[in-house]
Every structure is written in structure tokens, then in C-alpha cells.
Amino acid sequence: MLTSGDVVWRTDSNYRQGSPNLSGTIFAQVNDLLLESPNLNSTHLFRADILFDSSGHLKTALEKEKAFVVRTNGTTHGTVGDVEETTNPLPQHAAAPVIDGAILKRSVLRRLIPRNAQLDPPLEQWCYLYDLSPASTITGHIVVYVPQVESENAMPWYHPTIKAMAYLYETTEAGPSLSIHFLSFTPDAEVPLRLHRTFISLLQTFLRLAKGPTPDTKPINGQVEDGQGFSLAPSAIKDTILPQHTVQDTYSRLKQKYAPDLISRWVEQTEPSKHVFEDVSIAAFLIELWRQMYETPSDFPGFIDVACGNGVLSYILIQEGYPGRGFDARRRKTWEVLGMDDHLDEMICVPQPFISALKSDIADFLPQARVHNGLFQPNTFIISNHADELTPWTPLLATLSSPNSPLPFLAIPCCSHALSGAKHRYQPKDSHPKTDSKINGAEEQPATGDLKALRAAKLKAANHSDDKSMYACLTRKVVSITEEIGMQAEVTLMRIPSTRNIGIVGNRRSVATRGRKESQSKSENPTDPATVAEKVVARECTMSGGISAAAQTWIERAQKLQTGAGRGKVNLGGKTVHD
């Protein structure tokens, strides 16, 4: 039981549960996780922005932005959104609740950010952390949440209508336990059913998180050492390149601005909201990435959206003032609806190494098609979003387009293909030549054939914790190729409604420095990057019978598009920004 002088905090036996495995350390870890991620408790919330932490453990939005800029450039300068030096004075707030038998150790002020700002306003909330007094026979900790509202009616929908709530972790002779306590606006009022269910859900979520494994260590800025030695688990690659709050704020703005109109004008056979929200999310990520990479908007050199599909992503970016073009092998009805005919092209991309390997002119093979060789203007940013056949080609085309200064890119892998364009499943050993025999061994089968084992295997593949899944192997392969030809590769979890949600960013840091000289932008690889890329192409085409045979396979697949034997959405298209 918690008391504050004459005030007794309310609770119930349903809001208390023994937890033998819960320790003080785990309680603190879960508490910090929930302080920044209230969305784990409520789907109505995006996140919480930390405004102040007396311990300095949780970083404010400003501190996070500064940290990302410093990691990128080695200085606090060099992005559109330069972060100014500021101090964080102690915010004014009412006195922390006095809990009998407890000592206040830490104060945190956070702002809860709703998913739909048009329906619910943000809410500031003080969070106080206490240790139970050493003089007590019971040891433990308390965290108290106090929403900053003037009345019960001012409480947003997503927050329980209570004055304060507390988690109490205590260890007695009976063992550790966790309980929820609260102060209501009307002390003796019956607890509404919705509030009762909320408390039970909060308790169960806390205990469930306490059972979870320690999150995988994040690579700094998403950068990986090689194509094999990094984790693709969501906890390891989430928010590794950009701060969560900047991307989500931009996403909310773009969603409000574009989503209703795009959905209302949807003419494709596919379900609109999923595709629109996915493209809005990717656009938000790219806009924030480019703000970080380029000093001013006028410095942005333009983008090329390979395999652009319906063109929605290109449309949003162009509407936001970023010049560029998109292309695909097949024209979409959406192009005309969005007025994108001047920005999108129906073309077939045949990579230059394949064109060079053909024994006759490319027009002899594809007489009715516009063909592009996949070489783009220097500095162009390549977008390769679920580009299928062009996915493993993305870092290669980035290098072949500008060997001395490879093009930056964002690749989001989807279906797995060899360089020939044929469907191909890569193996763990394909992503790095130096791996141990266990990793390179045959793929292990589930220990049993029951449904539980099969569900576990499917879950591992969905959350990318299975390093032998087709998607994980494809992602590692693209990273491996990127690094092998001398480019920087970074991985991050894209916040998009798709299980194919890992982004690979190439060569970001090479263009993210203010006032860089041309000589500084050139590759430091002593070997000619174009030569390295050509060797990689030759090696990877061996599985298809060599470059000539791989080129023939690519051409045959492209010819099927002209005869109507294609496979729905086919991603073999291209046009450069400068054509």
C-alpha cells in the first residue's frame, strides 16, 4: 500500500502480481524503455519526447539530434537542421508527490506525442522515481506518473482519467512483486471498466517486457563492419541513422497533407491505404536524411527512383521541392492521375555490363522498348524501394555511374534475385567469404514439425532474427556488395507497414560534410572502384553461366514484358535525371 500523508493510493488485488524473475535492474530497464516508448502501452501514441531528465540518462530531442550530427560529421555542423548549443534548465513544476517510506531519486519530464495530432493534443507528464527507504524491511522502487492537466475534462483520450499512477516494485519474504496504484479525481468513485482494463493491460505489458531479452547492441549510425557480422533484429537497427522524433513528425505532416487526397484518387487494383502510408513513411525518412546530408535544400542534386511503381513516392518528394525522376518498366494509371507524366518514364533498364556483353545492339533485342543502361549523373541520390531485380545492382550502379565518387542510395530489399534477374535465394555464406563452418552449413530444420515450432520459425523470419531467412540473406548480400566495392553501408529499420522493412543507406557520410572539397568526396579505395565493381559483377554472374549468359537471361525477362508475359509489378525500368 502506498500512502502520501493522509492520502491513501488506491489499488486492487487484480493490479498486483508476483514476479520471481523481476529484479531492481530489470525494473529500471523496463521503466526507461516505457518512458521513451509509451506506444508499447497505447497504440494511440507515437512516442514520448524527453524534455528533462535530472539524471541525464535519457536524452532530449535536441541532445539526440546533436548526437546524430556529431556521429555523422565529427562536428555539430554540417546539416540543414544545424543544432544550436543550448542549455536545459530545470523546468518549473509542482512539487513531486511525497511517498511515505520512499526517497525521491530522479525526475523526468516527457511529452506524449499522439499518432493523430488532429484528434488528440500532446500531453506533458512528470515521472518521478523513488527508492524505498533503507529503514524499511521491504526493498524496492516506485515510479509515479503525473499528467500536467488542469482538470479531468482536459485529459486526452489516450491517457487514463486519473491524477497520478504508480508502479510499485517491492521484494518481501514472499518474493518480488509488481503492483499498480493510482489517485483518482473522485476518490471514492467506482473504477470504470475501461480504466480497470487499462490497469491490467499496463501491468501485463510491464511484466511481459521484463521477460524479454536485452536488446541487441546498435551499430553506431547503423554502420556495419561487414556483410555478416551484424544483427538484423529490430532492437538492433531501429533509429540508427535518424532520430525517431524527426522522422515521425515529418511523417505526421506528410500524412495529413497528402494521404487523404492520394487515397481518394487511387485507381490501382491494390488496397490504397497500405501503399500510401508506406510511401509517406519512406518520403519522411528521405526528407530527414537529406536534411542531414546536404547543407541547404539548394545543394540537393536530385534523385532517381528506380522501379518507381505507382510513382507516389516520387510525387510526394517532388511536391516537397526535391527535384528528381522516377521510372519503371510498366506505366501505371496513377502517373496520369497525379500529373506525373513529365517526371516518370516507362523504360527498361539493362545494366551497362550486360549491354557491353551483348554480341549485337541492344535495339535488336528490345526494338519496341526505351532502354537505359543504369548509369546516372554524378551525385544523384538513388532510391531503390522494393526494386526486386535492381536491388543487388543498386550499389554496383552507384559505383559504375561515378567511380571516383559513388552515388549515395537508399535500398529497401524485397524479393530476392540474382544479378541476371532470375529469382535466387542467397545463403549466409554468400554475404561474406570468411565465415565459420557453422554459419555456412546447411540450413537447420525446426527441431520438431509441430505447429509451435513452425510458428516460431515464421516469427523469426518476420522479425529478421533468423539470419538464414531469405530476406536476411538478401539484405546481407547487398550490404556485402556495397562494402566490397568500397562504399559505406548503414542499415536501419524503416517504420513502414511492411515486413520488408530494412533500409540500406550507402555513402551517406561521404556527402554529409559542409563545404567539402571535391577531392574529399572521392573514394579512398586505392583500387579503381569501377574495376572492383566489374569484378564483382563477373563473380556474381558465375552462378548464371557468366556475364553473357546472365545478360541473355536479363534480356529474355525484359522481352516477356513486351509480349505481355510479365509478372504483374515488374521492376526493370530506368531513366536518368539528366536525360
Short mmCIF file of C-alpha atoms in Angstrom, two decimals, residues 240-556:
data_model
loop_
_atom_site.label_atom_id
_atom_site.label_comp_id
_atom_site.label_asym_id
_atom_site.label_seq_id
_atom_site.Cartn_x
_atom_site.Cartn_y
_atom_site.Cartn_z
CA THR A 240 20.33 4.05 -36.00
CA ILE A 241 20.61 6.76 -38.67
CA LEU A 242 17.95 9.34 -37.81
CA PRO A 243 16.26 10.31 -34.53
CA GLN A 244 12.82 8.82 -34.20
CA HIS A 245 11.08 12.10 -33.45
CA THR A 246 12.25 13.94 -36.58
CA VAL A 247 11.03 11.20 -38.92
CA GLN A 248 7.71 10.75 -37.12
CA ASP A 249 6.99 14.48 -37.03
CA THR A 250 7.64 14.75 -40.76
CA TYR A 251 5.55 11.63 -41.36
CA SER A 252 2.62 13.16 -39.48
CA ARG A 253 2.87 16.34 -41.54
CA LEU A 254 3.09 14.50 -44.86
CA LYS A 255 0.29 12.10 -43.94
CA GLN A 256 -2.05 14.94 -43.09
CA LYS A 257 -1.09 16.84 -46.25
CA TYR A 258 -1.11 14.07 -48.86
CA ALA A 259 -2.77 10.85 -47.64
CA PRO A 260 -6.47 11.83 -47.90
CA ASP A 261 -6.07 13.14 -51.45
CA LEU A 262 -3.95 10.19 -52.62
CA ILE A 263 -6.38 7.64 -51.19
CA SER A 264 -9.41 9.41 -52.69
CA ARG A 265 -7.80 9.39 -56.16
CA TRP A 266 -6.48 5.82 -56.03
CA VAL A 267 -7.05 3.99 -59.32
CA GLU A 268 -4.88 0.87 -58.90
CA GLN A 269 -6.32 -2.53 -58.01
CA THR A 270 -4.29 -2.74 -54.81
CA GLU A 271 -5.50 -1.60 -51.38
CA PRO A 272 -4.71 2.14 -51.20
CA SER A 273 -4.01 2.96 -47.56
CA LYS A 274 -1.18 0.45 -47.12
CA HIS A 275 0.68 1.69 -50.19
CA VAL A 276 0.06 5.37 -49.47
CA PHE A 277 1.14 5.18 -45.83
CA GLU A 278 4.22 3.18 -46.80
CA ASP A 279 5.31 5.74 -49.39
CA VAL A 280 4.58 8.61 -46.99
CA SER A 281 6.80 6.92 -44.39
CA ILE A 282 9.66 6.43 -46.85
CA ALA A 283 9.32 10.02 -48.04
CA ALA A 284 9.55 11.26 -44.45
CA PHE A 285 12.71 9.22 -43.90
CA LEU A 286 14.31 10.51 -47.10
CA ILE A 287 13.46 14.13 -46.40
CA GLU A 288 15.05 13.96 -42.95
CA LEU A 289 18.02 12.02 -44.34
CA TRP A 290 18.60 14.68 -47.00
CA ARG A 291 18.29 17.47 -44.43
CA GLN A 292 21.12 15.77 -42.60
CA MET A 293 23.26 15.12 -45.68
CA TYR A 294 23.00 18.44 -47.52
CA GLU A 295 23.77 21.86 -46.09
CA THR A 296 20.86 23.61 -47.82
CA PRO A 297 17.94 22.41 -49.96
CA SER A 298 19.57 24.01 -53.00
CA ASP A 299 22.55 21.67 -52.54
CA PHE A 300 20.38 18.62 -53.14
CA PRO A 301 21.49 17.24 -56.55
CA GLY A 302 18.32 15.32 -57.39
CA PHE A 303 17.06 11.77 -57.02
CA ILE A 304 16.33 8.85 -59.30
CA ASP A 305 13.56 6.49 -58.15
CA VAL A 306 14.34 3.15 -59.80
CA ALA A 307 11.37 0.81 -60.25
CA CYS A 308 9.07 3.57 -59.04
CA GLY A 309 5.87 1.54 -59.43
CA ASN A 310 2.83 3.75 -58.92
CA GLY A 311 5.03 6.84 -58.55
CA VAL A 312 3.52 8.01 -55.27
CA LEU A 313 6.90 8.29 -53.54
CA SER A 314 8.33 10.40 -56.38
CA TYR A 315 5.17 12.53 -56.36
CA ILE A 316 5.46 13.37 -52.67
CA LEU A 317 9.17 14.18 -52.88
CA ILE A 318 8.72 16.40 -55.94
CA GLN A 319 5.77 18.17 -54.30
CA GLU A 320 8.02 18.82 -51.29
CA GLY A 321 10.52 20.58 -53.55
CA TYR A 322 13.07 17.83 -54.20
CA PRO A 323 13.90 17.51 -57.92
CA GLY A 324 14.10 14.07 -59.43
CA ARG A 325 12.66 11.45 -61.73
CA GLY A 326 11.17 8.01 -61.40
CA PHE A 327 10.91 5.12 -63.83
CA ASP A 328 9.53 1.65 -64.23
CA ALA A 329 9.20 -0.97 -66.94
CA ARG A 330 5.43 -0.60 -66.91
CA ARG A 331 3.39 2.56 -66.92
CA ARG A 332 0.80 2.94 -64.14
CA LYS A 333 -2.60 4.61 -64.31
CA THR A 334 -1.62 6.61 -61.23
CA TRP A 335 1.02 8.51 -63.19
CA GLU A 336 -1.61 10.37 -65.22
CA VAL A 337 -3.95 10.85 -62.26
CA LEU A 338 -1.17 12.54 -60.27
CA GLY A 339 0.05 14.55 -63.25
CA MET A 340 3.45 12.86 -63.14
CA ASP A 341 3.93 12.17 -66.85
CA ASP A 342 6.66 14.81 -67.03
CA HIS A 343 8.57 13.19 -64.16
CA LEU A 344 8.14 9.44 -64.70
CA ASP A 345 9.30 7.28 -67.59
CA GLU A 346 8.35 3.87 -68.92
CA MET A 347 11.72 2.31 -69.69
CA ILE A 348 13.59 -0.95 -69.34
CA CYS A 349 16.92 -0.85 -67.57
CA VAL A 350 19.66 -3.07 -68.94
CA PRO A 351 22.79 -2.50 -66.81
CA GLN A 352 25.80 -1.34 -68.80
CA PRO A 353 27.87 -4.51 -68.10
CA PHE A 354 25.12 -6.53 -69.80
CA ILE A 355 24.91 -4.16 -72.77
CA SER A 356 28.68 -4.46 -73.21
CA ALA A 357 28.43 -8.26 -73.11
CA LEU A 358 25.81 -8.49 -75.87
CA LYS A 359 27.01 -9.52 -79.32
CA SER A 360 24.71 -7.10 -81.13
CA ASP A 361 23.00 -3.79 -80.47
CA ILE A 362 20.50 -3.70 -77.62
CA ALA A 363 17.84 -2.38 -80.02
CA ASP A 364 17.96 -5.70 -81.85
CA PHE A 365 16.76 -7.45 -78.70
CA LEU A 366 14.26 -4.85 -77.47
CA PRO A 367 13.14 -2.98 -80.61
CA GLN A 368 9.96 -1.56 -79.09
CA ALA A 369 11.35 -0.52 -75.72
CA ARG A 370 13.14 2.52 -74.41
CA VAL A 371 16.28 1.22 -72.77
CA HIS A 372 18.57 2.76 -70.19
CA ASN A 373 21.99 1.50 -69.16
CA GLY A 374 21.59 2.28 -65.44
CA LEU A 375 24.34 4.92 -65.32
CA PHE A 376 23.21 8.13 -63.67
CA GLN A 377 24.57 11.65 -63.27
CA PRO A 378 27.24 12.22 -60.58
CA ASN A 379 25.88 12.94 -57.08
CA THR A 380 22.36 11.72 -57.93
CA PHE A 381 20.67 10.02 -54.98
CA ILE A 382 19.37 6.56 -55.94
CA ILE A 383 16.10 5.35 -54.42
CA SER A 384 15.72 1.59 -54.75
CA ASN A 385 12.47 0.82 -52.93
CA HIS A 386 11.45 -2.83 -53.34
CA ALA A 387 13.18 -2.77 -56.70
CA ASP A 388 13.49 -6.57 -56.88
CA GLU A 389 15.83 -7.33 -59.83
CA LEU A 390 17.61 -4.00 -59.43
CA THR A 391 18.16 -4.39 -55.68
CA PRO A 392 21.55 -6.20 -55.83
CA TRP A 393 22.53 -3.92 -58.71
CA THR A 394 21.94 -0.74 -56.69
CA PRO A 395 25.44 -0.35 -55.13
CA LEU A 396 27.04 -1.53 -58.38
CA LEU A 397 25.22 1.06 -60.48
CA ALA A 398 26.04 3.70 -57.84
CA THR A 399 29.74 2.95 -58.33
CA LEU A 400 29.72 2.45 -62.10
CA SER A 401 27.85 5.75 -62.54
CA SER A 402 30.57 7.72 -60.77
CA PRO A 403 33.59 5.57 -59.82
CA ASN A 404 35.54 8.34 -58.08
CA SER A 405 32.53 9.46 -56.05
CA PRO A 406 29.92 6.66 -55.85
CA LEU A 407 26.33 7.81 -55.68
CA PRO A 408 24.51 7.72 -52.34
CA PHE A 409 21.46 5.49 -52.19
CA LEU A 410 18.65 4.04 -50.12
CA ALA A 411 17.82 0.41 -50.92
CA ILE A 412 14.89 -1.38 -49.28
CA PRO A 413 15.18 -5.04 -50.33
CA CYS A 414 12.12 -7.13 -51.05
CA CYS A 415 12.17 -10.17 -53.36
CA SER A 416 15.46 -11.96 -53.88
CA HIS A 417 17.06 -12.06 -57.33
CA ALA A 418 20.47 -12.79 -58.79
CA LEU A 419 22.23 -10.20 -60.97
CA SER A 420 20.77 -11.99 -64.00
CA GLY A 421 17.29 -11.03 -62.79
CA ALA A 422 16.35 -14.65 -62.13
CA LYS A 423 14.86 -15.47 -58.76
CA HIS A 424 17.59 -16.64 -56.43
CA ARG A 425 17.89 -17.40 -52.72
CA TYR A 426 21.20 -16.32 -51.25
CA GLN A 427 22.78 -18.33 -48.45
CA PRO A 428 24.52 -16.97 -45.33
CA LYS A 429 27.92 -17.83 -46.81
CA ASP A 430 27.18 -15.65 -49.87
CA SER A 431 27.32 -12.44 -47.87
CA HIS A 432 30.90 -12.85 -46.73
CA PRO A 433 33.73 -15.09 -47.90
CA LYS A 434 35.16 -15.51 -44.40
CA THR A 435 32.61 -17.22 -42.22
CA ASP A 436 32.84 -20.23 -39.97
CA SER A 437 31.56 -23.65 -40.95
CA LYS A 438 28.57 -23.45 -38.65
CA ILE A 439 27.25 -20.34 -40.38
CA ASN A 440 27.99 -21.78 -43.79
CA GLY A 441 26.44 -25.14 -43.00
CA ALA A 442 23.19 -26.45 -44.34
CA GLU A 443 20.08 -24.66 -43.16
CA GLU A 444 18.80 -26.22 -39.98
CA GLN A 445 15.27 -27.56 -39.88
CA PRO A 446 12.89 -26.96 -36.95
CA ALA A 447 13.57 -29.28 -34.04
CA THR A 448 10.09 -30.67 -34.44
CA GLY A 449 7.40 -30.49 -37.07
CA ASP A 450 4.63 -29.33 -34.77
CA LEU A 451 2.75 -26.06 -35.22
CA LYS A 452 4.55 -24.40 -32.33
CA ALA A 453 7.95 -24.96 -33.93
CA LEU A 454 6.70 -23.81 -37.31
CA ARG A 455 5.19 -20.66 -35.78
CA ALA A 456 8.48 -19.93 -34.04
CA ALA A 457 10.37 -20.28 -37.31
CA LYS A 458 7.91 -18.00 -39.08
CA LEU A 459 8.19 -15.39 -36.31
CA LYS A 460 11.98 -15.41 -36.53
CA ALA A 461 11.79 -14.73 -40.24
CA ALA A 462 9.24 -11.95 -39.78
CA ASN A 463 11.27 -10.03 -37.19
CA HIS A 464 14.57 -10.65 -39.00
CA SER A 465 16.08 -12.56 -36.08
CA ASP A 466 16.60 -15.57 -38.37
CA ASP A 467 19.96 -14.93 -40.02
CA LYS A 468 19.26 -17.69 -42.55
CA SER A 469 15.95 -16.36 -43.83
CA MET A 470 15.76 -15.36 -47.49
CA TYR A 471 15.22 -11.70 -46.61
CA ALA A 472 18.09 -11.58 -44.11
CA CYS A 473 20.46 -13.22 -46.60
CA LEU A 474 19.41 -10.82 -49.38
CA THR A 475 19.91 -7.83 -47.10
CA ARG A 476 23.33 -9.02 -46.01
CA LYS A 477 24.26 -9.69 -49.63
CA VAL A 478 23.50 -6.11 -50.66
CA VAL A 479 25.47 -4.81 -47.67
CA SER A 480 28.36 -7.11 -48.55
CA ILE A 481 28.47 -5.93 -52.18
CA THR A 482 28.27 -2.31 -51.04
CA GLU A 483 31.26 -2.67 -48.73
CA GLU A 484 33.26 -4.85 -51.11
CA ILE A 485 33.31 -2.11 -53.74
CA GLY A 486 34.47 0.43 -51.17
CA MET A 487 31.25 2.16 -50.15
CA GLN A 488 29.92 2.82 -46.67
CA ALA A 489 26.87 0.75 -45.76
CA GLU A 490 24.44 1.50 -42.95
CA VAL A 491 21.32 -0.43 -42.00
CA THR A 492 18.21 0.85 -40.28
CA LEU A 493 14.68 -0.33 -39.59
CA MET A 494 12.20 1.58 -41.74
CA ARG A 495 8.96 2.46 -39.97
CA ILE A 496 6.74 1.24 -42.80
CA PRO A 497 3.72 -1.12 -42.84
CA SER A 498 5.67 -3.96 -44.43
CA THR A 499 7.69 -6.94 -43.25
CA ARG A 500 10.24 -5.97 -45.93
CA ASN A 501 11.30 -3.00 -43.86
CA ILE A 502 15.09 -2.84 -43.65
CA GLY A 503 16.76 0.13 -45.28
CA ILE A 504 20.35 0.08 -46.53
CA VAL A 505 21.88 3.53 -46.89
CA GLY A 506 25.03 3.78 -48.97
CA ASN A 507 27.68 6.51 -48.95
CA ARG A 508 25.67 8.90 -46.77
CA ARG A 509 28.58 10.19 -44.74
CA SER A 510 30.73 10.94 -47.78
CA VAL A 511 28.35 13.76 -48.77
CA ALA A 512 27.24 14.89 -45.31
CA THR A 513 30.01 17.40 -44.64
CA ARG A 514 29.54 21.12 -45.08
CA GLY A 515 31.81 22.81 -47.59
CA ARG A 516 33.56 19.59 -48.56
CA LYS A 517 36.16 19.81 -51.29
CA GLU A 518 35.85 17.73 -54.44
CA SER A 519 38.98 15.80 -53.55
CA GLN A 520 37.47 14.86 -50.22
CA SER A 521 34.45 13.30 -51.88
CA LYS A 522 36.49 10.85 -53.89
CA SER A 523 36.83 7.25 -52.85
CA GLU A 524 39.79 6.47 -50.62
CA ASN A 525 39.97 2.97 -52.09
CA PRO A 526 43.42 2.66 -53.74
CA THR A 527 41.93 0.22 -56.25
CA ASP A 528 39.87 1.63 -59.10
CA PRO A 529 36.26 1.31 -57.85
CA ALA A 530 34.94 0.64 -61.35
CA THR A 531 37.36 -2.26 -61.74
CA VAL A 532 36.29 -3.70 -58.39
CA ALA A 533 32.62 -3.36 -59.35
CA GLU A 534 33.22 -5.10 -62.67
CA LYS A 535 34.97 -7.96 -60.90
CA VAL A 536 32.04 -8.31 -58.50
CA VAL A 537 29.63 -8.41 -61.45
CA ALA A 538 31.72 -11.11 -63.15
CA ARG A 539 31.89 -13.20 -59.97
CA GLU A 540 28.20 -12.90 -59.15
CA CYS A 541 27.21 -13.81 -62.71
CA THR A 542 29.15 -17.06 -62.49
CA MET A 543 26.12 -18.76 -60.94
CA SER A 544 24.19 -17.81 -64.09
CA GLY A 545 26.83 -19.12 -66.51
CA GLY A 546 28.89 -15.95 -66.83
CA ILE A 547 28.15 -12.34 -67.81
CA SER A 548 27.00 -13.18 -71.34
CA ALA A 549 24.58 -15.84 -70.13
CA ALA A 550 23.33 -13.58 -67.32
CA ALA A 551 22.81 -10.76 -69.83
CA GLN A 552 20.80 -13.10 -72.04
CA THR A 553 18.62 -14.10 -69.08
CA TRP A 554 18.02 -10.44 -68.27
CA ILE A 555 17.09 -9.68 -71.89
CA GLU A 556 14.72 -12.64 -72.08
#
